[in-house]
PDB file of C-alpha atoms in Angstrom:
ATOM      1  CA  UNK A   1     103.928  74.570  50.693  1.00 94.00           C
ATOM      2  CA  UNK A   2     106.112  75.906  53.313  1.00 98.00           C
ATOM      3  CA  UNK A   3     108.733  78.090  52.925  1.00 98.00           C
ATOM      4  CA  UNK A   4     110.653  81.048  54.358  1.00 98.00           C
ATOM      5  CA  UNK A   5     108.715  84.645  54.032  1.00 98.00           C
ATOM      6  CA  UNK A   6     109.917  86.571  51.514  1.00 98.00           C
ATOM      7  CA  UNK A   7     109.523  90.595  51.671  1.00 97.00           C
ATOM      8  CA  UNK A   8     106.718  90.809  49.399  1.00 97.00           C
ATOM      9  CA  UNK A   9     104.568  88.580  52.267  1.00 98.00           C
ATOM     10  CA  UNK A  10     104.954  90.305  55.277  1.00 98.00           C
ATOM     11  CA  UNK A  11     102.432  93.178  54.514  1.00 97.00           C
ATOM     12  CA  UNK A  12     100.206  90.326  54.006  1.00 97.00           C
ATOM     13  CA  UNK A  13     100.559  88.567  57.166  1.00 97.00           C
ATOM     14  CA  UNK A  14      98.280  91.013  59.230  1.00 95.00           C
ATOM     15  CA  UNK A  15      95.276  89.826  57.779  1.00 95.00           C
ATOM     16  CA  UNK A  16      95.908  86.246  58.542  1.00 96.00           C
ATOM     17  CA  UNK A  17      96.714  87.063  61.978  1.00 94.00           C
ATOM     18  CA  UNK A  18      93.347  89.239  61.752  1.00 92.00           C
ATOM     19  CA  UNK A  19      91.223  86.349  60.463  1.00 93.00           C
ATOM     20  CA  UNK A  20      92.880  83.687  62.317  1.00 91.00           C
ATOM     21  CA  UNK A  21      91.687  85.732  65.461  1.00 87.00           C
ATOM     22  CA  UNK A  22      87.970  85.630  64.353  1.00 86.00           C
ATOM     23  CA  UNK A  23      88.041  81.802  65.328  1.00 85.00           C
ATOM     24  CA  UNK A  24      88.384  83.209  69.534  1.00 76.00           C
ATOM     25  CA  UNK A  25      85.159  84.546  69.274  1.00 77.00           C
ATOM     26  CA  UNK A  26      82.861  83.223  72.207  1.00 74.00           C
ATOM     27  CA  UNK A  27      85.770  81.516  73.862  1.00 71.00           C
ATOM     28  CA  UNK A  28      87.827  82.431  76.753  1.00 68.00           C
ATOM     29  CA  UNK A  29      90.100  83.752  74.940  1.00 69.00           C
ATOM     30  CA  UNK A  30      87.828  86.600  72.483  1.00 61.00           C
ATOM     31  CA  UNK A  31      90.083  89.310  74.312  1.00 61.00           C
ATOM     32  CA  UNK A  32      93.266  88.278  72.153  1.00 58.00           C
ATOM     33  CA  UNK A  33      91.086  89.202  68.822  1.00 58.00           C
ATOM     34  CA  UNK A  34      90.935  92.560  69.604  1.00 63.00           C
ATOM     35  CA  UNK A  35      94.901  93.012  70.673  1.00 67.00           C
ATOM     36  CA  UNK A  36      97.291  95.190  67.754  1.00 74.00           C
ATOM     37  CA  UNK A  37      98.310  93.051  65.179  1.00 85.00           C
ATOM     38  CA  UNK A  38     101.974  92.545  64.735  1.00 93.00           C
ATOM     39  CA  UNK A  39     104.050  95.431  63.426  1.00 94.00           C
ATOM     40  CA  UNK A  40     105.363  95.319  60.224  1.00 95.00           C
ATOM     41  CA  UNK A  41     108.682  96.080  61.664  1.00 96.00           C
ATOM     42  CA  UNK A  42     108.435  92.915  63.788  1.00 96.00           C
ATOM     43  CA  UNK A  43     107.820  90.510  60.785  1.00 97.00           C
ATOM     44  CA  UNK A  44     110.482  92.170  58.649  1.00 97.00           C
ATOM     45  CA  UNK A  45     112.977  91.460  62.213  1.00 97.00           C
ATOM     46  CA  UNK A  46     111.981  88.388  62.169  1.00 97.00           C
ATOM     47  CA  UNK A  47     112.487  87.932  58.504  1.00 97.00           C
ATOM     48  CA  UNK A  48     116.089  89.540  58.428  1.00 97.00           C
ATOM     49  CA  UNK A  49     116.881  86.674  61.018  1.00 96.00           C
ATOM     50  CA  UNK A  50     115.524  83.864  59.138  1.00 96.00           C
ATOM     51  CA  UNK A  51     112.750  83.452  61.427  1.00 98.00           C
ATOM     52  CA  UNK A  52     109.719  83.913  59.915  1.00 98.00           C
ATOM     53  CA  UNK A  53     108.413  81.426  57.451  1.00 98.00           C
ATOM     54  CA  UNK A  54     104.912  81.393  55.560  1.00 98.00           C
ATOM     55  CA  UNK A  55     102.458  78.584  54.173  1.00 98.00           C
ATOM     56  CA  UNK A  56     101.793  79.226  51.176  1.00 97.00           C
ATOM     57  CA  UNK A  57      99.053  78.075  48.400  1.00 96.00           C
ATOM     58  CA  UNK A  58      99.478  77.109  44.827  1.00 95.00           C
ATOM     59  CA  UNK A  59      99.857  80.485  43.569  1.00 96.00           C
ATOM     60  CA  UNK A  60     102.520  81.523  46.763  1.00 96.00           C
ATOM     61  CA  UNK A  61     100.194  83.788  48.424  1.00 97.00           C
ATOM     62  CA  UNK A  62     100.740  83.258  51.884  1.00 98.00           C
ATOM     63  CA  UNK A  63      97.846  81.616  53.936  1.00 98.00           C
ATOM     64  CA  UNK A  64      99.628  80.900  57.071  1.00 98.00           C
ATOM     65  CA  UNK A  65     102.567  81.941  58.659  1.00 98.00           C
ATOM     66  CA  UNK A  66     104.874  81.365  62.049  1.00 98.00           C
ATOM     67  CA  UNK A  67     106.857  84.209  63.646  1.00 98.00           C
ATOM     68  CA  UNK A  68     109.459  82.670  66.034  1.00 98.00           C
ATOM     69  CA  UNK A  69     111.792  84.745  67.953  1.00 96.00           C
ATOM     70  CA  UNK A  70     115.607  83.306  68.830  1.00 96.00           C
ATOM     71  CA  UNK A  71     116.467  83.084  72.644  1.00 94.00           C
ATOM     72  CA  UNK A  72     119.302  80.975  72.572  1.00 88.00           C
ATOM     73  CA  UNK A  73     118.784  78.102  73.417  1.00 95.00           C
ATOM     74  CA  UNK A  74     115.118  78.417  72.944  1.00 97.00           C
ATOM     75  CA  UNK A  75     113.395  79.290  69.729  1.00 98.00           C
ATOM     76  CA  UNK A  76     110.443  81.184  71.082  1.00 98.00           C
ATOM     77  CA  UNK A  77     107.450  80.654  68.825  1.00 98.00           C
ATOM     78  CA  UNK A  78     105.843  84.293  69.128  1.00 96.00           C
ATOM     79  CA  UNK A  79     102.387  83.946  66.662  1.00 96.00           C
ATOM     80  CA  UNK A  80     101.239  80.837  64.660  1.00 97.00           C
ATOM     81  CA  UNK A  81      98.277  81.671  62.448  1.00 96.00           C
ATOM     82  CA  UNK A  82      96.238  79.838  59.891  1.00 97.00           C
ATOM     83  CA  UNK A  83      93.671  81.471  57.646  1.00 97.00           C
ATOM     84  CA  UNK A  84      90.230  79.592  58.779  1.00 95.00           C
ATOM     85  CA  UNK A  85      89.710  79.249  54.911  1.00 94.00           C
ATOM     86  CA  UNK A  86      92.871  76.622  55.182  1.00 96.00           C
ATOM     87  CA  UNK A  87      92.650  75.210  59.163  1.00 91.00           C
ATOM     88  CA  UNK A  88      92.736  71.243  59.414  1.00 91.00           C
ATOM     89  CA  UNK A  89      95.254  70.644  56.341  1.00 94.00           C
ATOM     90  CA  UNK A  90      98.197  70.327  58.862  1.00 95.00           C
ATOM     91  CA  UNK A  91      99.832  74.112  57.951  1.00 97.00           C
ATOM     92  CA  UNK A  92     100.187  74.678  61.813  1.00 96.00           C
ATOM     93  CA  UNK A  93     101.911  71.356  62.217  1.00 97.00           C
ATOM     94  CA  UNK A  94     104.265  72.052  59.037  1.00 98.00           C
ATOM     95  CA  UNK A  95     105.252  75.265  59.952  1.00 98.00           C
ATOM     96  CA  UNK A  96     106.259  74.335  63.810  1.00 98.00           C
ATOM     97  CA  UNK A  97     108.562  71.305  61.608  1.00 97.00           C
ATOM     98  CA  UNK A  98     110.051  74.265  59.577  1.00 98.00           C
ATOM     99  CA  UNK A  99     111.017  76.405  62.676  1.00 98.00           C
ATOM    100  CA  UNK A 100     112.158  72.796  64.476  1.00 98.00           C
ATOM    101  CA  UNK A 101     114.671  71.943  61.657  1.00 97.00           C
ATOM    102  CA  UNK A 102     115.792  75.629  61.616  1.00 97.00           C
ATOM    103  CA  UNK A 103     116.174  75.659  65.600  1.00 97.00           C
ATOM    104  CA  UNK A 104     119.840  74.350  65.562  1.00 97.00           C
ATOM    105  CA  UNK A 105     121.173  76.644  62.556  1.00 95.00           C
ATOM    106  CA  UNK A 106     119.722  79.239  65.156  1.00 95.00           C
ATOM    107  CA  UNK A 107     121.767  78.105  67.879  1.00 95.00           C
ATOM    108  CA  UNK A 108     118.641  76.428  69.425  1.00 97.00           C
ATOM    109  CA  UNK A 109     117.590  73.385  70.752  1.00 97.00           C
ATOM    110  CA  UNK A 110     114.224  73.613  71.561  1.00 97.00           C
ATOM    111  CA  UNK A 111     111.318  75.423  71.236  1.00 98.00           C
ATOM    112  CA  UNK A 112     108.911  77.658  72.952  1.00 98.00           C
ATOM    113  CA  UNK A 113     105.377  79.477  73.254  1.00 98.00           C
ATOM    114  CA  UNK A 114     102.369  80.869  75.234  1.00 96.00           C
ATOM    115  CA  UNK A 115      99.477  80.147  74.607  1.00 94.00           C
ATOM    116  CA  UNK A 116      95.310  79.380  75.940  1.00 92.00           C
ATOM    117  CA  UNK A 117      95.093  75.980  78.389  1.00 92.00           C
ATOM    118  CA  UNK A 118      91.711  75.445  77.408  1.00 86.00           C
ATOM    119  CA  UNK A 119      90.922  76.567  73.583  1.00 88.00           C
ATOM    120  CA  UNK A 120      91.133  72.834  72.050  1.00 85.00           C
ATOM    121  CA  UNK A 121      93.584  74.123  68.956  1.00 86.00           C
ATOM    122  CA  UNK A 122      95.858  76.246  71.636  1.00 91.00           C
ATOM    123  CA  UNK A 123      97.833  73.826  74.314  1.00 94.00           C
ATOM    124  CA  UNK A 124      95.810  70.438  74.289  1.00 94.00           C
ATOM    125  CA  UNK A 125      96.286  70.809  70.202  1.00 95.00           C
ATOM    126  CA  UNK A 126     100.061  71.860  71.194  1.00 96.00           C
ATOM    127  CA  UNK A 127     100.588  68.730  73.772  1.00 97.00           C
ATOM    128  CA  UNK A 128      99.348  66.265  70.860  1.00 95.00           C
ATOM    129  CA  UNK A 129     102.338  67.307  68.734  1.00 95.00           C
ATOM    130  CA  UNK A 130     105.017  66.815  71.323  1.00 96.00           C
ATOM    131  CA  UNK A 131     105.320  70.154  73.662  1.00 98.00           C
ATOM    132  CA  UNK A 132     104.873  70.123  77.575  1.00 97.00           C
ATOM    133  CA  UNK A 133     103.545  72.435  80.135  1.00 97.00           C
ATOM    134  CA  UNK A 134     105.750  74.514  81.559  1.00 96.00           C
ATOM    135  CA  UNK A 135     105.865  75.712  85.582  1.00 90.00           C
ATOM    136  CA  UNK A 136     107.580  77.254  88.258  1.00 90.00           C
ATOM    137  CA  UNK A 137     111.549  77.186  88.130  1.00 92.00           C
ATOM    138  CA  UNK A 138     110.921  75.512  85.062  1.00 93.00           C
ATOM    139  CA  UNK A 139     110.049  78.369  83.235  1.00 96.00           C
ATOM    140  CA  UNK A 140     112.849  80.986  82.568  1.00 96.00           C
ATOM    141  CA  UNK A 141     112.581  84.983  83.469  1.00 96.00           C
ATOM    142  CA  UNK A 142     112.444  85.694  79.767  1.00 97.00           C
ATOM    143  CA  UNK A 143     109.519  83.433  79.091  1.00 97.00           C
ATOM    144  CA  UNK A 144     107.710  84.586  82.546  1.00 96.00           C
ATOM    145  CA  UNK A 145     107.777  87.840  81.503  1.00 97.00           C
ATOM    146  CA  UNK A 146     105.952  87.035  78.512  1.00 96.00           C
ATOM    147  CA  UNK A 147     103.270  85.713  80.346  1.00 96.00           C
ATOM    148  CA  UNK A 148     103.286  88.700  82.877  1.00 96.00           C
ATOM    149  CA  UNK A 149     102.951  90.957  79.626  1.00 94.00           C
ATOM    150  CA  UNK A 150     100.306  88.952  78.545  1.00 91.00           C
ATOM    151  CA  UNK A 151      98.100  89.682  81.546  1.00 92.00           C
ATOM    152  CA  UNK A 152      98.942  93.356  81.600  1.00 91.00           C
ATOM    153  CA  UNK A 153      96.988  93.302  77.936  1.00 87.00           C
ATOM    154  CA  UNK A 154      93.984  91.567  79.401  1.00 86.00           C
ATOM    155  CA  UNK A 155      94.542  87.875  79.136  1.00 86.00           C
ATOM    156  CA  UNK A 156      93.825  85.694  82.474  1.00 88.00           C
ATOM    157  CA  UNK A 157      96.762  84.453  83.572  1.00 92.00           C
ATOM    158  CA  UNK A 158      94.516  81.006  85.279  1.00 92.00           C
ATOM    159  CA  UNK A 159      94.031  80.736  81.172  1.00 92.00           C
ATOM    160  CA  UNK A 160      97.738  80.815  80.025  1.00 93.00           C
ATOM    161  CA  UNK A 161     100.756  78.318  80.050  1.00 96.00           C
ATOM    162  CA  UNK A 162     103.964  78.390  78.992  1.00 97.00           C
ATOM    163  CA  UNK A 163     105.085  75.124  76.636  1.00 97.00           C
ATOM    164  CA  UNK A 164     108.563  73.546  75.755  1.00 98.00           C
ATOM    165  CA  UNK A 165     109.159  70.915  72.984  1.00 97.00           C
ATOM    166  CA  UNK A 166     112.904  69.908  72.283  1.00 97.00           C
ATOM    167  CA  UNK A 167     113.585  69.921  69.091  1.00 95.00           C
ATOM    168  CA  UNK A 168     115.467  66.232  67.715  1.00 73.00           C
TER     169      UNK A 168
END
């Protein structure tokens, strides 16, 4: 089930983030498993502004979750992480349909993210669900100096992209 996060989840939501970073191990990309986790302040922003919403099992114990971030009229989608235990059920895809028929009560109209060009459930799973790279004048300062973060922390830029989907 998908639903919006609710207060008692977000101390949880580190250790999905944790394990879901586990599955980067011996790719390209290991170096994002051993960034910080999100703060707890940053989930509990994100759930104040009704963007932050969970997957949840049959008992509502979160197993998933999607932080998005709204950049009017972009709804950037900050972290999307499954627990391995629960990868392949379609979770990832649900949650990105949550945010998408949020995105206009948000004031936006499409979404957003960064993510790895060659990690096969990063931007070639992305680009099977409807988003598009991203380049040049086509990206927007905001989202260019996500990526530019992103390399100060380690991550090669030659790996990253910037994706847009609109949202219908």
């Amino acid at each position: 089930m998908i639903r919006p996060a609710r207060p008692i989840d977000l101390p949880l939501l580190p250790a999905i983030e944790d394990a879901a970073g586990t599955r980067f191990a011996g790719t390209s990309a290991a170096l994002d498993a051993d960034l910080p986790s999100i703060p707890l302040a940053a989930f509990a922003a994100a759930h104040e502004l009704g963007c932050l919403w969970v997957a949840a099992d049959r008992d509502e114990a979160p197993i998933g979750f999607l932080l998005t971030e709204p950049r009017a009229p972009w709804l950037h989608l900050r972290e999307l992480d499954v627990h391995p235990d629960h990868n392949g059920k379609g979770l990832g895809r649900a949650l990105i349909a949550a945010a998408a028929a949020a995105a206009p009560s948000l004031g936006c109209d499409r979404l957003s993210l960064t993510t790895f060009r060659d990690i096969p459930w990063n931007a070639p799973w992305y680009r099977r669900i409807g988003f598009q790279d991203m380049q040049g004048d086509a990206v927007p300062d905001w989202l260019a100096a996500i990526l530019a973060q992103e390399a100060r922390l380690g991550l090669d830029p030659a790996n990253r992209c910037a994706m847009v989907m609109p949202v219908l």
